[in-house]
XYZ file of C-alpha atoms in Angstrom:
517
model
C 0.202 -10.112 36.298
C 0.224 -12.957 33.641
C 2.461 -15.994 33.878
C 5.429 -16.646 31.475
C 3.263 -19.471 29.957
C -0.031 -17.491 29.731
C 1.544 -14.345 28.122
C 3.021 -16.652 25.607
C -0.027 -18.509 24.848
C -2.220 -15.189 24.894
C 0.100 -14.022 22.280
C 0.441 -16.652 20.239
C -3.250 -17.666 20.247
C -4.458 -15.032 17.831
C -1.784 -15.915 15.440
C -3.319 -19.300 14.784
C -6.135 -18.068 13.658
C -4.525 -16.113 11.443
C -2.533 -19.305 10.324
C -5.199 -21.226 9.287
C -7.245 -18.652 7.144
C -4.154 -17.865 5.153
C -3.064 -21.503 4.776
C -6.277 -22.584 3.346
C -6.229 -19.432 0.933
C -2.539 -20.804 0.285
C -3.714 -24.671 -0.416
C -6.710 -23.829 -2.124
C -4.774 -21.630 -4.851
C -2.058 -23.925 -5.153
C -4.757 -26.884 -5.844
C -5.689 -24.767 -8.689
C -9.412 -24.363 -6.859
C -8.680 -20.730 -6.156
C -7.442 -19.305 -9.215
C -5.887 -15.394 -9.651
C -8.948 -14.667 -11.035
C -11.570 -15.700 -8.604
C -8.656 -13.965 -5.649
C -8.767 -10.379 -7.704
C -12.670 -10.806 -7.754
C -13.055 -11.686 -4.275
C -10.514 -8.864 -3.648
C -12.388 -5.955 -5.089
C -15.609 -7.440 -2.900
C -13.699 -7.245 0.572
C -12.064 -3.621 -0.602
C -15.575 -2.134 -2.071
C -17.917 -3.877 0.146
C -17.379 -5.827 3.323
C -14.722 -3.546 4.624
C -16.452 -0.442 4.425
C -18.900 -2.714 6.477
C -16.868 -2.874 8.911
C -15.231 0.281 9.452
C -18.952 1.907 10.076
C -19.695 -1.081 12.086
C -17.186 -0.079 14.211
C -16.305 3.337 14.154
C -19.921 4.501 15.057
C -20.558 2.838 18.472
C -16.974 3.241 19.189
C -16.021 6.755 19.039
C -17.618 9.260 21.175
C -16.477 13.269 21.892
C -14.683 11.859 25.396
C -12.554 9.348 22.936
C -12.165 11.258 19.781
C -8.447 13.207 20.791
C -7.212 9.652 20.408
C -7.309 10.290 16.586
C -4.318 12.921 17.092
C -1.941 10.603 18.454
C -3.105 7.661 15.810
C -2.393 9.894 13.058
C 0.605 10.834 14.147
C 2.093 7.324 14.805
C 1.087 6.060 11.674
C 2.772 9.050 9.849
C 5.855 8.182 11.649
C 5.928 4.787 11.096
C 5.452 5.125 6.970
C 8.368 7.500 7.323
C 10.943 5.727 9.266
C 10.112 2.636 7.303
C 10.935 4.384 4.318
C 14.015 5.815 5.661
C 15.055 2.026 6.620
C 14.516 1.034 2.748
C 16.247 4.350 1.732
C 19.314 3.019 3.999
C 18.896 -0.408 3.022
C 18.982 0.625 -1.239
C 22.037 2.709 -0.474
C 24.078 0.438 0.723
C 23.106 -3.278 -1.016
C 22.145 -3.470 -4.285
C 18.780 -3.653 -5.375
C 16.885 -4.377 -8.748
C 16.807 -1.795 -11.283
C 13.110 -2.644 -11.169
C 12.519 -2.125 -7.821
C 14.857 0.894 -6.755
C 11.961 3.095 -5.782
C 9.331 -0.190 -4.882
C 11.931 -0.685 -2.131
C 10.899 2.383 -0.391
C 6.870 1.791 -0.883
C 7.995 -1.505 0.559
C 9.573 -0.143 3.622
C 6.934 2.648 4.262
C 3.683 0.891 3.587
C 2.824 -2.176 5.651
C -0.044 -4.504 6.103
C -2.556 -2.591 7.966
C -5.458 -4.506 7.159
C -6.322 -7.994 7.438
C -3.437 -8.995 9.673
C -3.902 -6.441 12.591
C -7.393 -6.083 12.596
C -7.431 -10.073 13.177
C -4.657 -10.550 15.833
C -5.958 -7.157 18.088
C -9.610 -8.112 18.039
C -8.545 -11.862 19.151
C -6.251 -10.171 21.804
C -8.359 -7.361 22.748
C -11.605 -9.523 23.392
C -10.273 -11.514 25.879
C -8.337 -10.473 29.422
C -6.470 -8.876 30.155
C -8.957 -6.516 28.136
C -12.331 -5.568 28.484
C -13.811 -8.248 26.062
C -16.530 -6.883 23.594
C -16.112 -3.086 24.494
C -12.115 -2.619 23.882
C -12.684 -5.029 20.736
C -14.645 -2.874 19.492
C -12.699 0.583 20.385
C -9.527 -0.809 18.755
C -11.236 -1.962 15.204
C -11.802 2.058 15.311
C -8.596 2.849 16.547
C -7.203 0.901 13.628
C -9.551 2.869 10.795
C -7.349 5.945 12.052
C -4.010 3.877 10.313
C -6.192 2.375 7.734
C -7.160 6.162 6.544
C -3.485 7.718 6.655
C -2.300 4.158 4.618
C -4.901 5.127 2.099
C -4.392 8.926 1.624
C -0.754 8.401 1.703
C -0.697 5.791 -1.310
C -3.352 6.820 -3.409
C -4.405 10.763 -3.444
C -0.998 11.773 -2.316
C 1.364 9.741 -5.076
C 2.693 6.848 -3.201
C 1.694 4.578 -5.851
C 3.728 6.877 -8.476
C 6.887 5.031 -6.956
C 5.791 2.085 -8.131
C 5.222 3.263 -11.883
C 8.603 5.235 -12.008
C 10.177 1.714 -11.421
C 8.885 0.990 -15.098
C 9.683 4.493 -16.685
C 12.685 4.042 -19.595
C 14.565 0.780 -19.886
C 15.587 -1.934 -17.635
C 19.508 -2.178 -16.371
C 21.088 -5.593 -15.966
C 21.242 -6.748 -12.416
C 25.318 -7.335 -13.025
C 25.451 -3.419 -14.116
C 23.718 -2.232 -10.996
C 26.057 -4.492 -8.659
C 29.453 -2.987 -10.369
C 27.320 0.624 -10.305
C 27.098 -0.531 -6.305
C 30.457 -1.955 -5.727
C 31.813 1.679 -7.124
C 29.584 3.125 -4.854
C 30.917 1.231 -2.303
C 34.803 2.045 -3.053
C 33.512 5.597 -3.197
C 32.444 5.657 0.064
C 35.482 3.832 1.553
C 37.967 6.375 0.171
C 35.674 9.525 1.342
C 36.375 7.805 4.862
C 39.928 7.459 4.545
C 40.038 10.403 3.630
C 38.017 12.237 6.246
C 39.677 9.798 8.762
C 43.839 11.392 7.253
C 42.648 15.017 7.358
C 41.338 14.529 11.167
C 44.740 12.639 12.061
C 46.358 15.542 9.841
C 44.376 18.680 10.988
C 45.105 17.162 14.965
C 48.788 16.705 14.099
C 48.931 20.579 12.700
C 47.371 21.893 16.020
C 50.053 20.095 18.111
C 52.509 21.520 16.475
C 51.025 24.692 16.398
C 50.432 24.345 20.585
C 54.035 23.440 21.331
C 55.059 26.640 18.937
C 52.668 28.749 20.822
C 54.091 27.538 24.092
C 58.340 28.148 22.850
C 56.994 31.663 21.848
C 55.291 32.353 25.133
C 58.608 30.826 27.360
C 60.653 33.184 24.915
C 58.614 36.512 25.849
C 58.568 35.845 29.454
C 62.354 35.686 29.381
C 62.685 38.802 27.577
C 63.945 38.132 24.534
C 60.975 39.641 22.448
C 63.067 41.981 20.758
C 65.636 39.986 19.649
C 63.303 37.073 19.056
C 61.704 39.263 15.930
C 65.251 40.220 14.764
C 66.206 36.790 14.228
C 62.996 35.698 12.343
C 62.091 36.075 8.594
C 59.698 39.046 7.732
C 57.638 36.389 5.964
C 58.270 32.955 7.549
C 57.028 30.035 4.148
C 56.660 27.228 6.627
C 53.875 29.360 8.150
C 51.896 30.035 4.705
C 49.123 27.936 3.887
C 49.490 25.706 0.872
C 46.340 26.199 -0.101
C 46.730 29.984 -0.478
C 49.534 30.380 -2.697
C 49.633 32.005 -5.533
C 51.422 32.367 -8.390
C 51.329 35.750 -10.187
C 53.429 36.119 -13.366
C 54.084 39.370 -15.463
C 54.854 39.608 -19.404
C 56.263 42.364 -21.178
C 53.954 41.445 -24.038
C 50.837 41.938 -21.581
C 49.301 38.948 -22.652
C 47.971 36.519 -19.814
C 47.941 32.762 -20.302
C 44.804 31.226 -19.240
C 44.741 27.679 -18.463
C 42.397 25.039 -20.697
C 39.031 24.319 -19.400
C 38.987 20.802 -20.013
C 37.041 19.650 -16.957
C 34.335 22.245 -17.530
C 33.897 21.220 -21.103
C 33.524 18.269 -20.556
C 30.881 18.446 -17.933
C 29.419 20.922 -19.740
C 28.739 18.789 -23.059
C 27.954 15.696 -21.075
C 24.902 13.633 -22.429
C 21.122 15.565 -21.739
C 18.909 13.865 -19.261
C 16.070 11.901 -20.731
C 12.493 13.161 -20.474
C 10.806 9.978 -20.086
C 8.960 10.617 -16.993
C 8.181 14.108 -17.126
C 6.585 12.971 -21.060
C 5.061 10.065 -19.581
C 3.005 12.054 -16.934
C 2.392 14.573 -19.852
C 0.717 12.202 -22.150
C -1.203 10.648 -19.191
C -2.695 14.110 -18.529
C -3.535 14.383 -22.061
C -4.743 10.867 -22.167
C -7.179 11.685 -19.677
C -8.165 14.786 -21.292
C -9.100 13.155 -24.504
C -10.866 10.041 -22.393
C -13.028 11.175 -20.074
C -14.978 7.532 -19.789
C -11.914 6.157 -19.100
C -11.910 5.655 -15.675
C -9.713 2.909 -13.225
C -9.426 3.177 -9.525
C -5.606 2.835 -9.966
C -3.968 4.905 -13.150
C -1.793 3.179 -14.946
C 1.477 4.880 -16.850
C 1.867 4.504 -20.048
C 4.201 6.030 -23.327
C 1.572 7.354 -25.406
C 1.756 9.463 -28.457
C 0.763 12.803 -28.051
C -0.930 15.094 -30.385
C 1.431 18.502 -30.307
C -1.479 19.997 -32.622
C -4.451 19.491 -29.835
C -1.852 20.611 -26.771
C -0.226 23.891 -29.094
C -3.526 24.765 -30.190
C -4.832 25.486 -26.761
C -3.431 28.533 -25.083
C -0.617 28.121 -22.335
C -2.834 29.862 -19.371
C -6.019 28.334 -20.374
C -4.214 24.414 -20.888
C -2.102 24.486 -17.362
C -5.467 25.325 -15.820
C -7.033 22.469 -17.342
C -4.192 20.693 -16.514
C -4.539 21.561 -12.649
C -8.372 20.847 -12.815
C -7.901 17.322 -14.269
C -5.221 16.619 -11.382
C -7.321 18.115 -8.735
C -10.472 15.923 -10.002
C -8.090 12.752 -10.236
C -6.925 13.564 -6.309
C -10.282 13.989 -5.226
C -11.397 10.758 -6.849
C -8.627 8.920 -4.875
C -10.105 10.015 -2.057
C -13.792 8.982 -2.727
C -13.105 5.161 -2.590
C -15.646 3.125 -0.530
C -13.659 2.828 2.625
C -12.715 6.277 2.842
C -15.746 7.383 2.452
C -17.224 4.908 5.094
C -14.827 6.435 7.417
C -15.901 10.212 6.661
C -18.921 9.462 6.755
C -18.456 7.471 10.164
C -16.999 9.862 12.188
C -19.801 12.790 12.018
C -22.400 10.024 12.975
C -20.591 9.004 15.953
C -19.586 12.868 17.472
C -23.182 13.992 16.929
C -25.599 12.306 19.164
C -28.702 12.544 17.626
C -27.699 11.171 14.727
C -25.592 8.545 16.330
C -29.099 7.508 18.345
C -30.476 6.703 14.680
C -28.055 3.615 14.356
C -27.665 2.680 18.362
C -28.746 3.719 21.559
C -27.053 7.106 23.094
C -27.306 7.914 26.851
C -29.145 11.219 27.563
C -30.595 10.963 23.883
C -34.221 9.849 23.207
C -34.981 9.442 19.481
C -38.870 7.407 19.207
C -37.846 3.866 18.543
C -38.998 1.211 16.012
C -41.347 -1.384 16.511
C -38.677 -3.516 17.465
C -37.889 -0.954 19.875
C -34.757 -0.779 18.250
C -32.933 2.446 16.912
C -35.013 3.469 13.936
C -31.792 2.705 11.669
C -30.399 -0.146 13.761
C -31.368 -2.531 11.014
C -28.255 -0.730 8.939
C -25.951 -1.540 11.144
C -26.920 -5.115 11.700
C -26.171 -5.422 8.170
C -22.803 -3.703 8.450
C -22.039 -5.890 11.283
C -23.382 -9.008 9.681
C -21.426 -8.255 6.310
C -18.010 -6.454 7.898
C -17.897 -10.111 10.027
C -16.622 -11.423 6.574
C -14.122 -9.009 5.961
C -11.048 -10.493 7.725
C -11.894 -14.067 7.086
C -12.177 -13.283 3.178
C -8.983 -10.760 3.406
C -6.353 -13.571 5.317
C -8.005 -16.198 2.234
C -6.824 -13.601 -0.207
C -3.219 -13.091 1.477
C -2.562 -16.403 1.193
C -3.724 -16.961 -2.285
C -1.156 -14.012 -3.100
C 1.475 -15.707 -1.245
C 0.966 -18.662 -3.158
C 1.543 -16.732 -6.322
C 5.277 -15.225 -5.380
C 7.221 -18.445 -7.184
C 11.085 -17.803 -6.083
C 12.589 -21.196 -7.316
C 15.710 -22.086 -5.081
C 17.754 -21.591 -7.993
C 17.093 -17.942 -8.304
C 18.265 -16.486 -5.092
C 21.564 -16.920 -5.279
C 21.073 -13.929 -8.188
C 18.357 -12.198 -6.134
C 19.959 -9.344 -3.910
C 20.105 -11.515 -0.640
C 21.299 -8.364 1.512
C 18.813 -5.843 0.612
C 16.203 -8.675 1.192
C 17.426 -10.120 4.658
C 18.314 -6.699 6.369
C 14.450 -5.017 4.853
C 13.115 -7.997 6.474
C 15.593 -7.380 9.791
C 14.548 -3.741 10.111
C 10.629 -3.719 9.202
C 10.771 -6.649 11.508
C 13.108 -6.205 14.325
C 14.075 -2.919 14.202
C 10.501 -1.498 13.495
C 9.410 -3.109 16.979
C 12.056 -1.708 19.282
C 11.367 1.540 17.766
C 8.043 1.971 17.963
C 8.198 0.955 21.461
C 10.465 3.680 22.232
C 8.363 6.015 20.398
C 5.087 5.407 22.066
C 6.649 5.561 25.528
C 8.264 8.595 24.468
C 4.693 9.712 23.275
C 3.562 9.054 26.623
C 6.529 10.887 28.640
C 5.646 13.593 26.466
C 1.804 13.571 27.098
C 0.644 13.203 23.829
C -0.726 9.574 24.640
C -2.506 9.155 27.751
C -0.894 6.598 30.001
C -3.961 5.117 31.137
C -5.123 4.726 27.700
C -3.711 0.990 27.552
C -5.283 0.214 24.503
C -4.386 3.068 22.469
C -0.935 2.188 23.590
C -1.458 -1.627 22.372
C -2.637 -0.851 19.302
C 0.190 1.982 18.384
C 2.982 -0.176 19.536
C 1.687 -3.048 17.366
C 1.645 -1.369 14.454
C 5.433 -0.959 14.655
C 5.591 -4.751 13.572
C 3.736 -5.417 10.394
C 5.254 -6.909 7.158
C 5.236 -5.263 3.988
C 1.150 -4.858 2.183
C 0.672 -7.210 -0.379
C -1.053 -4.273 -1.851
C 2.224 -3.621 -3.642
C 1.448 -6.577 -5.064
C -1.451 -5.778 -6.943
C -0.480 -2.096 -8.028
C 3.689 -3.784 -9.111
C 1.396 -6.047 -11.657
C -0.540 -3.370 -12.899
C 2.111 -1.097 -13.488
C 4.530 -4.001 -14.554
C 3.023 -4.182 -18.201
C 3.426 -7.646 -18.188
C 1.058 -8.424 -14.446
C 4.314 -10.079 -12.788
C 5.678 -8.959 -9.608
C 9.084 -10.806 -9.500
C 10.928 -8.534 -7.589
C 9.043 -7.946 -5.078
C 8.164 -11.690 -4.068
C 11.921 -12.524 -2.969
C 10.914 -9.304 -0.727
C 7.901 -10.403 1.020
C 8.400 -14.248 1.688
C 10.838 -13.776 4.198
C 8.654 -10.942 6.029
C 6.028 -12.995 6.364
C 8.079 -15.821 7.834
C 9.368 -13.408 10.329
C 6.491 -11.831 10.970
C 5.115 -14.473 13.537
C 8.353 -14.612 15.651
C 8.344 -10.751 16.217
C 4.672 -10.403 16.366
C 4.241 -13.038 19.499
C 7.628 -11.704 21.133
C 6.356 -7.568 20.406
C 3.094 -8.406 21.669
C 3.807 -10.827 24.956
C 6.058 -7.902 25.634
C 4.037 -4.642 25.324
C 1.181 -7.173 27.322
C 3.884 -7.224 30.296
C 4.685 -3.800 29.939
C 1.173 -2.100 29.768
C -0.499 -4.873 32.641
């Protein structure tokens, strides 16, 4: 059992390191040394190159067929976690206002956090030192955390997260003042449903009093027997008893003509203004586009209002274009899948459940494969270069966070016109919220079997997960989609996450310490 001051300092320590990479990223970019430029280049060498590195680096030596059920209960949590963080920015949009902008970047926002550079640094720092197992559970969680790093990826990219962020851009912009009065309705709208609910409950209990203490007079009169007279003396049809509701009013004309009230209501619904067709046209012409531009290739797709040509898409049958149609989005799914870390992970996880291929890279108890010269693996050379380049991956990553962070300018002028709410309480529940639940879901994962309760470092690693700000991914993809590369609305989101983030992240991680040791 740790002391007070050596659980604090355990959890804090990591965070330092973390600190310093990022500030120096932050410095150098605001000295005008490490320009956007040189950041988005440096970017596409840690995404293509050193982290693939390091996943095989780690996943192969790490996972084994005693180990591998542990992917289950990874994929799992991270599915929840995307999900209930997008149900917090779901909640959050519906009740403060948010940017026209940014209505459905609130929700990638929410549901996809930073589960890259940031945890990967802080768990191997915690994880290599005791109360851990140094070098071996170091190594074991860097593979848990591909498991999170794979669902982020297949979530955003090959199954349409990203979309959210184009839609934001699809048709015109509203003025921030319209969307507050749209919000303030909203808000009135909900208040009178309430009061309303809250009068017919009041109403609906005050009508089954009444009815009780009428049942009860009707009962004391039968037991006295006065039945008889009791239905002498009352109306065939009693009006207080009908239902208001259920009248009606029948009326009979010697002309046998029948007047039929105006449908003014249903007119007017009725001839109410057609929806637009932006985005369904938009995701037409980009089909199209594709169609006609084969070469045209980008790892993300941007959305764009083309012009299409109605001769090329009539001239083509209906059956014959809708199954070139599905083709082209099938090929553009499977290409979101074959980026260079997902593929390092596919690849990763046959070499490490099949021995004998596994003894290629590193040695394998109960598996002889003739060694090198070096006596080393015959491959082992491969993954001394995957180690030796993955090693640069985090450093290189936190430099490139804090370059982006230094590129969110949110002059103190402008937040008294950002949407202060929507910001402080995403912040509050990714943040705060987030934490408290995923501890309650991992222990409940746990009661339930699903996580083994001696697996203390799968347990880490899923309950520290819970507490991650949003990815500055969205970033990159809100300036590409953007039109005009600025990402305005979502930098008044992140600064105050980030701020956060090292407050929760000491006090979720000195806790689940205590609680797992």
């Amino acid at each position: 059992m740790l002391s007070a001051g050596a659980l604090i300092w355990t959890s804090f320590r990591p965070l330092l390191r973390l600190v310093i990479c990022t500030a120096s990223g932050f410095v150098i970019t605001k000295a005008d040394i490490f320009p956007a430029v040189a950041a988005r280049g440096m970017g596409q060498v840690i995404l293509n190159i050193a982290f693939p590195c390091l996943m095989f680096s780690k996943i192969v030596p790490a996972f084994t067929s005693q180990n591998v059920h542990a992917l289950g209960p990874l994929v799992l949590v991270a599915v929840i976690y995307e999900a209930l963080g997008m149900l917090l920015a779901w909640i959050v949009g519906q009740i403060f206002w948010v940017p026209h902008q940014f209505r459905f970047g609130i929700l990638v926002a929410g549901g996809w956090a930073n589960i890259g550079d940031i945890p990967t640094s802080v768990i191997m720092s915690i994880t290599g030192a005791a109360p851990f197992q140094g070098t071996t559970d170091q190594t074991l969680a860097v593979a848990y955390i591909s498991a999170f790093i794979l669902v982020f990826l297949v979530t955003l990219f090959p199954l349409g997260g990203h979309h959210l962020i184009a839609m934001d851009y699809a048709g015109l912009d509203i003025e921030p003042e319209e969307v507050q009065q749209a919000m303030r309705i909203k808000r009135r709208g909900w208040v009178n449903f309430w009061v309303r609910m809250i009068r017919k409950a009041s109403l609906s209990t005050t009508r089954m009093r009444s009815s009780d203490s009428s049942l009860e007079d009707t009962t004391r009169d039968s037991v006295n027997g006065d039945d008889e007279q009791y239905y002498e003396e009352k109306d065939p049809v009693n009006p207080e008893r009908q239902c208001p509701a259920a009248q009606l009013h029948v009326s009979f004309h010697d002309d046998t003509t029948t007047t039929v009230p105006t449908e003014v209501g249903i007119v007017s619904r009725i001839s109410s203004i057609e929806p637009t067709l932006i985005g369904v046209e938009t995701q037409r012409n980009h089909v199209i586009d594709t169609e006609l531009h084969p070469n045209n290739q980008s790892i993300l797709p941007t959305t764009s209002v083309t012009t299409v040509d109605t001769a090329l898409s009539e001239s083509l049958p209906p059956p014959r274009k809708n199954r070139r149609i599905r083709v082209l989005r099938g090929s553009r799914v499977l290409k979101s899948f074959l980026t260079p870390p997902s593929i390092s992970i596919f690849i990763s996880f046959p070499i490490a459940l099949i021995p004998r291929l596994k003894a290629l890279f590193v040695e394998v108890p109960g598996t002889y494969i003739h060694p090198g010269p070096d006596g080393q693996p015959p491959l082992a050379f491969i993954m001394d270069t995957c180690n030796f380049i993955g090693a640069a991956s985090v450093p290189l990553g936190l430099i490139c966070l804090g370059s982006a962070l230094a590129q969110l300018n949110v002059s103190l002028n402008r937040w008294k016109h950002l949407p202060v709410g929507a910001i402080t309480w995403l912040a509050i529940g990714k943040l705060l919220l987030m934490p408290v639940l995923g501890v309650l879901i991992c222990q409940g994962l746990v009661k339930v079997g699903v996580i083994a309760e001696e697996d203390k470092l799968l347990r880490f690693v899923c309950i520290f997960f819970s507490c991650l700000p949003t990815a500055t991914t969205q970033v990159f993809l809100t300036q590409v989609y953007s039109g005009t590369g600025s990402a305005e609305h979502l930098s008044a989101f992140l600064i105050p996450q980030y701020f956060l983030m090292f407050i929760s992240m000491t006090a979720l991680t000195a806790y689940t310490i205590q609680l797992l040791f």
